[in-house]
């Protein structure tokens, strides 16, 4: 049995080719006796493969936050690591303390540590800022922090934006540099947007002082001193709202005058015109119509130079209101007729409808104020009310249409009553015939109405 098995193995082995080539022999020898060089190369390859695998495994197993923080520490940026860790933890604490219905607690909004692009951007620029700080390159450090403040422009990232703006502008070193000055301008705008007016005012005023000394431009090429003045005008305008509503007119006017001064120094005619208009409205509210008209005239002249039809219309409307308050109805009508003309030729349909209704009301007011029977004014008022109604139909403004319908009906009734009264006073043959027709028509309409009620 053993002999047969051995013979079988020999027959099977004879079927395999014998490897006798030089290449084969050398290959066998190399496997049998590897030299030192091949052993050294193989061990290096194995070690590098093992190190790479560890890194890949760490990147796969660890969280994005952990990988970013570890990398910052490995690069020696310990300050940046501490700051980033604080920001991430603060965001988690705010999320935990937020009301369930607030935007911060929404599960749809990811945390910063879960957003790869944002987290990598923060890591890069914070580390660059730390390196610049070590070498005393303060403007470069501020540039990186200014970039991060502007990078977080979304409404939900405003706290991060403010953090980086403050870290750029409030440090002892570099606080008078161009990026630090621009950071103050950005903070003033952001605080204004949040309604923190005093903080916005402080930052804007600091920005103006620093920009005046340095003559800085922002990244878009706009002078920072002008940008800060434009923001400061808006801040003063908002600050004046509360005292104006409380009838504290002296404080409100003082703030508005400061805002107007900033606007005139901003090299922006549109802002200057808006500031003049706001001051005019404030003086109009106090009853000082002469001063109000001066500012309205200033606003109108600026709008004319800028070819701003909407602004010109606002100026005429405000001017007409002051003239009406003074009892100057002829000038009021002239202003409103000019307003109708300007809005019509410029296709400002909503403004045109409003102007027509205003002018119709003025014609009716003129009759009531003077206690005279100028029924042609009622007819004129009816014409403008009808125009206002037709234009409101084009705009699709339902509330304006309903208002115009009421005014048309009232003016038509007043004009008919005026015609009836004039015919009664006249007693001429033509007047008597019109009165008879009116009487017969009224009786017919009354009979139809009674029949309709009886049937119903």
Short mmCIF file of C-alpha atoms in Angstrom, two decimals:
data_model
loop_
_atom_site.label_atom_id
_atom_site.label_comp_id
_atom_site.label_asym_id
_atom_site.label_seq_id
_atom_site.Cartn_x
_atom_site.Cartn_y
_atom_site.Cartn_z
CA UNK A 1 0.00 0.00 0.00
CA UNK A 2 2.80 2.44 0.84
CA UNK A 3 4.70 1.55 -2.33
CA UNK A 4 1.64 2.21 -4.47
CA UNK A 5 1.08 5.61 -2.85
CA UNK A 6 4.70 6.61 -3.42
CA UNK A 7 4.48 5.60 -7.06
CA UNK A 8 1.34 7.68 -7.45
CA UNK A 9 3.08 10.76 -5.97
CA UNK A 10 6.01 10.29 -8.35
CA UNK A 11 3.68 10.13 -11.33
CA UNK A 12 1.89 13.33 -10.20
CA UNK A 13 5.19 15.11 -9.62
CA UNK A 14 6.41 14.21 -13.07
CA UNK A 15 3.60 16.25 -14.55
CA UNK A 16 4.99 19.56 -13.07
CA UNK A 17 7.71 21.41 -15.01
CA UNK A 18 11.10 21.61 -13.41
CA UNK A 19 12.19 25.17 -12.61
CA UNK A 20 15.78 25.34 -13.76
CA UNK A 21 16.08 28.91 -15.13
CA UNK A 22 18.65 31.26 -13.77
CA UNK A 23 15.96 33.75 -12.83
CA UNK A 24 14.10 31.09 -10.92
CA UNK A 25 17.26 30.02 -9.08
CA UNK A 26 18.14 33.55 -8.15
CA UNK A 27 14.62 34.13 -6.98
CA UNK A 28 14.75 31.08 -4.79
CA UNK A 29 18.10 32.08 -3.41
CA UNK A 30 16.88 35.58 -2.64
CA UNK A 31 14.00 34.17 -0.74
CA UNK A 32 16.18 31.77 1.05
CA UNK A 33 18.95 34.26 1.95
CA UNK A 34 17.70 37.90 1.93
CA UNK A 35 20.48 40.47 2.11
CA UNK A 36 20.62 43.30 4.67
CA UNK A 37 19.46 45.96 2.21
CA UNK A 38 16.27 44.16 1.31
CA UNK A 39 15.56 43.52 4.97
CA UNK A 40 16.10 47.19 5.78
CA UNK A 41 13.83 48.42 2.96
CA UNK A 42 11.10 45.96 3.86
CA UNK A 43 11.14 46.99 7.50
CA UNK A 44 10.95 50.69 6.57
CA UNK A 45 8.01 50.03 4.27
CA UNK A 46 6.21 48.06 6.95
CA UNK A 47 6.81 50.77 9.53
CA UNK A 48 5.59 53.61 7.27
CA UNK A 49 2.54 51.59 6.34
CA UNK A 50 1.87 50.98 10.02
CA UNK A 51 2.18 54.72 10.87
CA UNK A 52 -0.09 55.77 8.01
CA UNK A 53 -2.65 53.22 9.07
CA UNK A 54 -2.69 54.59 12.60
CA UNK A 55 -3.33 58.09 11.34
CA UNK A 56 -6.07 56.93 9.03
CA UNK A 57 -7.69 54.97 11.81
CA UNK A 58 -7.54 57.98 14.11
CA UNK A 59 -9.12 60.22 11.50
CA UNK A 60 -11.85 57.67 11.01
CA UNK A 61 -12.54 56.85 14.65
CA UNK A 62 -12.17 60.30 16.27
CA UNK A 63 -14.65 63.14 15.92
CA UNK A 64 -14.02 66.13 13.67
CA UNK A 65 -13.59 68.33 16.74
CA UNK A 66 -11.03 65.96 18.27
CA UNK A 67 -8.99 65.69 15.07
CA UNK A 68 -8.88 69.47 14.62
CA UNK A 69 -7.89 70.09 18.25
CA UNK A 70 -5.20 67.40 18.17
CA UNK A 71 -3.75 68.87 15.02
CA UNK A 72 -3.59 72.33 16.60
CA UNK A 73 -1.74 70.91 19.59
CA UNK A 74 0.64 68.91 17.40
CA UNK A 75 1.51 72.09 15.52
CA UNK A 76 2.21 73.89 18.78
CA UNK A 77 -0.72 76.33 18.63
CA UNK A 78 -1.83 75.95 22.24
CA UNK A 79 -3.47 79.37 22.54
CA UNK A 80 -5.58 78.73 19.46
CA UNK A 81 -6.55 75.33 20.84
CA UNK A 82 -7.70 76.85 24.14
CA UNK A 83 -9.68 79.59 22.40
CA UNK A 84 -11.37 77.19 19.99
CA UNK A 85 -12.18 74.74 22.78
CA UNK A 86 -13.78 77.58 24.76
CA UNK A 87 -15.87 78.70 21.76
CA UNK A 88 -17.12 75.18 21.07
CA UNK A 89 -18.01 74.59 24.72
CA UNK A 90 -19.75 77.97 24.99
CA UNK A 91 -21.87 77.12 21.98
CA UNK A 92 -22.86 73.81 23.53
CA UNK A 93 -23.78 75.56 26.78
CA UNK A 94 -25.96 78.09 24.93
CA UNK A 95 -27.70 75.28 23.07
CA UNK A 96 -28.38 73.44 26.31
CA UNK A 97 -29.72 76.55 28.06
CA UNK A 98 -31.86 77.72 25.14
CA UNK A 99 -35.63 77.52 25.17
CA UNK A 100 -37.06 74.56 23.23
CA UNK A 101 -38.75 76.88 20.74
CA UNK A 102 -35.71 79.08 20.08
CA UNK A 103 -33.51 78.94 17.00
CA UNK A 104 -30.49 77.90 19.10
CA UNK A 105 -32.17 74.70 20.26
CA UNK A 106 -33.27 73.67 16.79
CA UNK A 107 -31.95 70.24 15.86
CA UNK A 108 -31.84 71.30 12.21
CA UNK A 109 -29.03 73.76 12.91
CA UNK A 110 -25.70 71.95 13.37
CA UNK A 111 -23.10 73.01 15.90
CA UNK A 112 -19.83 74.54 14.74
CA UNK A 113 -17.94 71.40 15.74
CA UNK A 114 -20.09 69.43 13.26
CA UNK A 115 -19.36 71.69 10.27
CA UNK A 116 -16.11 70.66 8.62
CA UNK A 117 -15.60 73.67 6.35
CA UNK A 118 -16.19 76.24 9.09
CA UNK A 119 -14.09 74.37 11.65
CA UNK A 120 -11.15 73.98 9.26
CA UNK A 121 -11.38 77.68 8.35
CA UNK A 122 -11.29 78.64 12.02
CA UNK A 123 -8.31 76.34 12.67
CA UNK A 124 -6.32 77.70 9.73
CA UNK A 125 -6.78 81.41 10.46
CA UNK A 126 -6.51 81.12 14.23
CA UNK A 127 -3.22 79.27 13.89
CA UNK A 128 -1.95 81.81 11.34
CA UNK A 129 -2.95 84.61 13.70
CA UNK A 130 -1.08 82.94 16.56
CA UNK A 131 2.04 82.54 14.43
CA UNK A 132 1.86 86.22 13.44
CA UNK A 133 1.44 87.20 17.08
CA UNK A 134 4.56 85.28 18.06
CA UNK A 135 6.62 87.18 15.52
CA UNK A 136 5.11 90.55 16.43
CA UNK A 137 3.28 90.93 13.10
CA UNK A 138 0.26 92.61 14.67
CA UNK A 139 -1.46 93.82 11.46
CA UNK A 140 -1.23 90.29 10.01
CA UNK A 141 -2.69 88.86 13.22
CA UNK A 142 -5.58 91.35 13.01
CA UNK A 143 -6.14 90.53 9.34
CA UNK A 144 -6.75 86.86 10.12
CA UNK A 145 -9.15 87.66 12.94
CA UNK A 146 -10.96 90.24 10.82
CA UNK A 147 -11.36 87.58 8.13
CA UNK A 148 -12.95 85.19 10.63
CA UNK A 149 -15.32 87.89 11.86
CA UNK A 150 -16.48 88.54 8.31
CA UNK A 151 -16.54 84.82 7.48
CA UNK A 152 -19.26 84.16 10.06
CA UNK A 153 -21.84 86.38 8.36
CA UNK A 154 -24.90 84.16 8.83
CA UNK A 155 -27.47 85.38 11.41
CA UNK A 156 -26.98 82.29 13.58
CA UNK A 157 -23.20 82.96 13.73
CA UNK A 158 -23.35 86.55 14.98
CA UNK A 159 -21.86 85.69 18.38
CA UNK A 160 -18.85 84.09 16.70
CA UNK A 161 -18.53 87.09 14.41
CA UNK A 162 -18.54 89.51 17.34
CA UNK A 163 -15.99 87.38 19.20
CA UNK A 164 -13.47 87.58 16.38
CA UNK A 165 -14.14 91.27 15.71
CA UNK A 166 -13.53 92.07 19.38
CA UNK A 167 -10.40 89.89 19.48
CA UNK A 168 -9.17 91.89 16.50
CA UNK A 169 -10.00 95.41 17.71
CA UNK A 170 -9.64 95.24 21.50
CA UNK A 171 -6.11 93.88 21.84
CA UNK A 172 -3.44 96.23 23.06
CA UNK A 173 -1.17 95.47 20.12
CA UNK A 174 -2.50 96.22 16.66
CA UNK A 175 -5.66 97.98 17.83
CA UNK A 176 -4.85 101.06 15.74
CA UNK A 177 -4.14 99.10 12.56
CA UNK A 178 -6.32 99.13 9.46
CA UNK A 179 -7.94 95.69 10.05
CA UNK A 180 -8.70 96.59 13.68
CA UNK A 181 -10.33 99.83 12.54
CA UNK A 182 -12.42 97.96 9.98
CA UNK A 183 -13.42 95.47 12.68
CA UNK A 184 -14.87 98.39 14.67
CA UNK A 185 -16.87 99.49 11.63
CA UNK A 186 -18.20 95.93 11.25
CA UNK A 187 -19.08 95.75 14.95
CA UNK A 188 -20.97 99.07 14.77
CA UNK A 189 -23.07 97.73 11.89
CA UNK A 190 -23.66 94.40 13.63
CA UNK A 191 -24.68 95.98 16.94
CA UNK A 192 -27.01 98.33 15.05
CA UNK A 193 -28.59 95.32 13.37
CA UNK A 194 -29.12 93.71 16.79
CA UNK A 195 -30.64 96.91 18.21
CA UNK A 196 -27.83 97.52 20.72
CA UNK A 197 -27.60 101.19 19.83
CA UNK A 198 -25.28 102.49 22.54
CA UNK A 199 -22.69 99.80 21.85
CA UNK A 200 -23.02 100.51 18.13
CA UNK A 201 -22.57 104.22 18.74
CA UNK A 202 -19.41 103.65 20.79
CA UNK A 203 -17.82 101.42 18.15
CA UNK A 204 -18.69 103.81 15.30
CA UNK A 205 -17.21 106.80 17.12
CA UNK A 206 -14.00 104.88 17.90
CA UNK A 207 -13.81 103.82 14.26
CA UNK A 208 -14.10 107.43 13.08
CA UNK A 209 -11.29 108.57 15.40
CA UNK A 210 -8.96 105.77 14.31
CA UNK A 211 -9.82 106.15 10.62
CA UNK A 212 -9.20 109.91 10.71
CA UNK A 213 -5.69 109.32 12.05
CA UNK A 214 -4.80 106.52 9.63
CA UNK A 215 -6.84 107.35 6.54
CA UNK A 216 -7.73 103.68 6.21
CA UNK A 217 -9.79 102.06 3.48
CA UNK A 218 -11.83 98.90 3.93
CA UNK A 219 -11.29 95.83 1.74
CA UNK A 220 -13.74 97.17 -0.86
CA UNK A 221 -11.79 100.45 -1.16
CA UNK A 222 -14.30 102.61 0.71
CA UNK A 223 -12.86 105.06 3.26
CA UNK A 224 -13.57 103.76 6.73
CA UNK A 225 -14.24 107.24 8.09
CA UNK A 226 -17.09 107.68 5.59
CA UNK A 227 -18.44 104.19 6.21
CA UNK A 228 -18.49 104.84 9.97
CA UNK A 229 -20.26 108.18 9.48
CA UNK A 230 -22.96 106.54 7.40
CA UNK A 231 -23.48 103.94 10.13
CA UNK A 232 -23.47 106.60 12.84
CA UNK A 233 -26.24 108.51 11.04
CA UNK A 234 -28.42 105.40 11.15
CA UNK A 235 -27.60 104.93 14.82
CA UNK A 236 -28.60 108.51 15.71
CA UNK A 237 -31.76 108.12 13.64
CA UNK A 238 -32.72 105.00 15.63
CA UNK A 239 -31.80 106.62 18.93
CA UNK A 240 -34.20 109.49 18.20
CA UNK A 241 -37.23 107.20 17.84
CA UNK A 242 -37.86 106.62 21.55
CA UNK A 243 -37.71 110.30 22.66
CA UNK A 244 -39.82 111.33 19.66
CA UNK A 245 -42.52 108.82 20.58
CA UNK A 246 -42.38 110.08 24.16
CA UNK A 247 -42.85 113.69 22.92
CA UNK A 248 -39.37 114.57 24.20
CA UNK A 249 -38.78 116.69 21.13
CA UNK A 250 -35.68 118.55 22.29
CA UNK A 251 -33.70 115.33 22.83
CA UNK A 252 -34.99 113.82 19.60
CA UNK A 253 -34.07 116.91 17.57
CA UNK A 254 -30.61 117.00 19.13
CA UNK A 255 -29.97 113.40 18.07
CA UNK A 256 -31.38 113.99 14.60
CA UNK A 257 -29.18 117.04 14.13
CA UNK A 258 -26.13 114.98 15.09
CA UNK A 259 -27.21 112.38 12.58
CA UNK A 260 -27.70 115.03 9.92
CA UNK A 261 -24.18 116.33 10.60
CA UNK A 262 -22.78 112.81 10.12
CA UNK A 263 -24.80 112.42 6.92
CA UNK A 264 -23.52 115.66 5.40
CA UNK A 265 -19.93 114.52 6.10
CA UNK A 266 -20.46 111.05 4.65
CA UNK A 267 -20.13 112.06 0.96
CA UNK A 268 -23.38 110.19 0.31
CA UNK A 269 -26.11 112.44 -1.07
CA UNK A 270 -28.82 109.84 -0.67
CA UNK A 271 -28.14 109.54 3.06
CA UNK A 272 -27.92 113.32 3.38
CA UNK A 273 -31.33 113.67 1.74
CA UNK A 274 -32.88 111.02 3.98
CA UNK A 275 -31.46 112.77 7.05
CA UNK A 276 -32.94 116.11 5.92
CA UNK A 277 -36.31 114.45 5.36
CA UNK A 278 -36.24 112.91 8.84
CA UNK A 279 -35.46 116.28 10.40
CA UNK A 280 -38.27 117.93 8.45
CA UNK A 281 -40.75 115.32 9.66
CA UNK A 282 -39.57 115.86 13.25
CA UNK A 283 -40.05 119.64 13.03
CA UNK A 284 -43.42 119.07 11.37
CA UNK A 285 -44.46 116.95 14.32
CA UNK A 286 -43.48 119.71 16.75
CA UNK A 287 -45.55 122.25 14.78
CA UNK A 288 -42.56 124.23 13.45
CA UNK A 289 -43.64 124.09 9.80
CA UNK A 290 -41.33 126.85 8.57
CA UNK A 291 -38.23 124.92 9.66
CA UNK A 292 -39.78 121.70 8.42
CA UNK A 293 -40.27 123.18 4.94
CA UNK A 294 -36.62 124.25 4.81
CA UNK A 295 -35.45 120.68 5.33
CA UNK A 296 -38.06 119.38 2.87
CA UNK A 297 -36.72 121.81 0.28
CA UNK A 298 -33.19 120.55 0.93
CA UNK A 299 -34.40 117.00 0.48
CA UNK A 300 -36.19 117.91 -2.74
CA UNK A 301 -33.12 119.60 -4.22
CA UNK A 302 -30.97 116.56 -3.47
CA UNK A 303 -33.55 114.26 -5.04
CA UNK A 304 -33.70 116.44 -8.16
CA UNK A 305 -29.92 116.27 -8.59
CA UNK A 306 -30.05 112.48 -8.16
CA UNK A 307 -33.09 112.13 -10.45
CA UNK A 308 -34.91 110.32 -7.64
CA UNK A 309 -38.60 110.52 -8.58
CA UNK A 310 -39.72 108.63 -5.49
CA UNK A 311 -37.82 111.02 -3.23
CA UNK A 312 -39.24 114.05 -5.01
CA UNK A 313 -42.72 112.67 -4.45
CA UNK A 314 -42.02 112.17 -0.74
CA UNK A 315 -40.79 115.76 -0.48
CA UNK A 316 -43.93 117.17 -2.18
CA UNK A 317 -46.17 115.05 0.02
CA UNK A 318 -44.45 116.23 3.19
CA UNK A 319 -44.48 119.83 2.00
CA UNK A 320 -48.21 119.64 1.26
CA UNK A 321 -48.92 118.38 4.76
CA UNK A 322 -47.11 121.34 6.33
CA UNK A 323 -48.92 123.80 4.06
CA UNK A 324 -52.25 122.22 4.91
CA UNK A 325 -51.47 122.55 8.61
CA UNK A 326 -50.77 126.25 8.03
CA UNK A 327 -54.12 126.64 6.23
CA UNK A 328 -52.52 127.43 2.86
CA UNK A 329 -54.86 125.28 0.79
CA UNK A 330 -53.94 126.71 -2.60
CA UNK A 331 -50.28 125.83 -2.15
CA UNK A 332 -51.31 122.45 -0.76
CA UNK A 333 -53.30 121.71 -3.90
CA UNK A 334 -50.41 122.88 -6.08
CA UNK A 335 -47.97 120.56 -4.29
CA UNK A 336 -50.29 117.57 -4.55
CA UNK A 337 -51.01 118.20 -8.22
CA UNK A 338 -47.25 118.22 -8.82
CA UNK A 339 -47.01 115.00 -6.83
CA UNK A 340 -49.66 113.39 -9.04
CA UNK A 341 -47.82 114.53 -12.16
CA UNK A 342 -44.43 113.22 -11.02
CA UNK A 343 -45.73 109.84 -9.92
CA UNK A 344 -47.75 109.41 -13.13
CA UNK A 345 -44.91 110.14 -15.56
CA UNK A 346 -42.55 107.88 -13.59
CA UNK A 347 -44.98 104.98 -13.37
CA UNK A 348 -45.06 104.89 -9.56
CA UNK A 349 -48.54 103.40 -9.45
CA UNK A 350 -48.94 102.91 -5.72
CA UNK A 351 -47.69 106.43 -5.03
CA UNK A 352 -49.96 107.75 -7.77
CA UNK A 353 -53.05 106.14 -6.24
CA UNK A 354 -52.17 107.56 -2.83
CA UNK A 355 -51.53 111.02 -4.32
CA UNK A 356 -54.88 111.05 -6.15
CA UNK A 357 -56.76 110.17 -2.97
CA UNK A 358 -54.87 112.84 -1.02
CA UNK A 359 -55.68 115.48 -3.61
CA UNK A 360 -59.35 114.49 -3.67
CA UNK A 361 -59.48 114.81 0.10
CA UNK A 362 -57.90 118.26 -0.07
CA UNK A 363 -60.60 119.45 -2.51
CA UNK A 364 -63.29 118.20 -0.14
CA UNK A 365 -61.53 119.79 2.85
CA UNK A 366 -61.36 123.12 1.04
CA UNK A 367 -65.15 123.21 0.68
CA UNK A 368 -65.75 122.31 4.33
CA UNK A 369 -63.11 124.70 5.66
CA UNK A 370 -64.37 127.73 3.76
CA UNK A 371 -68.08 126.88 4.21
CA UNK A 372 -68.81 127.79 0.62
CA UNK A 373 -70.80 126.03 -2.03
CA UNK A 374 -67.96 125.30 -4.44
CA UNK A 375 -69.53 122.17 -5.86
CA UNK A 376 -67.05 122.17 -8.68
CA UNK A 377 -64.50 121.16 -6.02
CA UNK A 378 -66.61 118.12 -5.17
CA UNK A 379 -66.69 117.21 -8.84
CA UNK A 380 -62.91 117.71 -9.02
CA UNK A 381 -62.48 115.58 -5.92
CA UNK A 382 -64.63 112.88 -7.50
CA UNK A 383 -62.39 112.86 -10.57
CA UNK A 384 -59.27 112.27 -8.49
CA UNK A 385 -60.98 109.65 -6.33
CA UNK A 386 -61.98 107.75 -9.47
CA UNK A 387 -58.42 107.99 -10.79
CA UNK A 388 -57.12 106.71 -7.47
CA UNK A 389 -59.56 103.80 -7.56
CA UNK A 390 -58.59 102.83 -11.12
CA UNK A 391 -54.87 102.93 -10.30
CA UNK A 392 -55.40 100.93 -7.10
CA UNK A 393 -57.09 98.25 -9.19
CA UNK A 394 -53.94 98.08 -11.32
CA UNK A 395 -51.73 97.68 -8.28
CA UNK A 396 -53.93 94.95 -6.80
CA UNK A 397 -53.90 96.61 -3.37
CA UNK A 398 -57.25 95.51 -1.91
CA UNK A 399 -57.17 97.83 1.11
CA UNK A 400 -56.44 100.80 -1.12
CA UNK A 401 -59.26 99.80 -3.47
CA UNK A 402 -61.74 99.66 -0.61
CA UNK A 403 -60.61 103.03 0.68
CA UNK A 404 -60.97 104.52 -2.82
CA UNK A 405 -64.47 103.02 -3.23
CA UNK A 406 -65.69 104.71 -0.06
CA UNK A 407 -64.23 108.06 -1.12
CA UNK A 408 -65.75 107.79 -4.62
CA UNK A 409 -69.20 107.05 -3.20
CA UNK A 410 -68.99 109.94 -0.73
CA UNK A 411 -67.80 112.43 -3.34
CA UNK A 412 -70.49 111.34 -5.82
CA UNK A 413 -73.21 111.82 -3.21
CA UNK A 414 -71.84 115.25 -2.29
CA UNK A 415 -71.70 116.34 -5.91
CA UNK A 416 -75.29 115.19 -6.50
CA UNK A 417 -76.50 117.04 -3.43
CA UNK A 418 -74.71 120.12 -4.63
CA UNK A 419 -76.40 119.97 -8.02
CA UNK A 420 -79.80 119.46 -6.35
CA UNK A 421 -79.29 122.43 -4.03
CA UNK A 422 -78.24 124.67 -6.89
CA UNK A 423 -81.37 123.72 -8.89
CA UNK A 424 -83.60 124.43 -5.90
CA UNK A 425 -82.09 127.89 -5.51
CA UNK A 426 -82.18 128.64 -9.23
CA UNK A 427 -85.86 127.75 -9.93
CA UNK A 428 -85.22 128.17 -13.67
CA UNK A 429 -87.21 126.07 -16.18
CA UNK A 430 -84.23 123.78 -16.79
CA UNK A 431 -83.66 123.40 -13.05
CA UNK A 432 -87.32 122.56 -12.49
CA UNK A 433 -87.25 119.90 -15.20
CA UNK A 434 -84.17 118.29 -13.60
CA UNK A 435 -85.87 118.34 -10.20
CA UNK A 436 -88.96 116.62 -11.62
CA UNK A 437 -86.86 113.94 -13.30
CA UNK A 438 -84.99 113.40 -10.05
CA UNK A 439 -88.30 113.18 -8.13
CA UNK A 440 -89.80 110.65 -10.56
CA UNK A 441 -86.62 108.60 -10.53
CA UNK A 442 -86.57 108.59 -6.76
CA UNK A 443 -90.24 107.47 -6.60
CA UNK A 444 -89.59 104.68 -9.10
CA UNK A 445 -86.57 103.48 -7.18
CA UNK A 446 -88.54 103.64 -3.92
CA UNK A 447 -91.39 101.56 -5.37
CA UNK A 448 -88.95 98.95 -6.65
CA UNK A 449 -87.30 98.78 -3.28
CA UNK A 450 -90.64 98.29 -1.45
CA UNK A 451 -91.66 95.57 -3.94
CA UNK A 452 -88.39 93.80 -3.44
CA UNK A 453 -88.81 93.84 0.36
CA UNK A 454 -92.35 92.54 0.08
CA UNK A 455 -91.27 89.65 -2.15
CA UNK A 456 -88.47 88.73 0.13
#
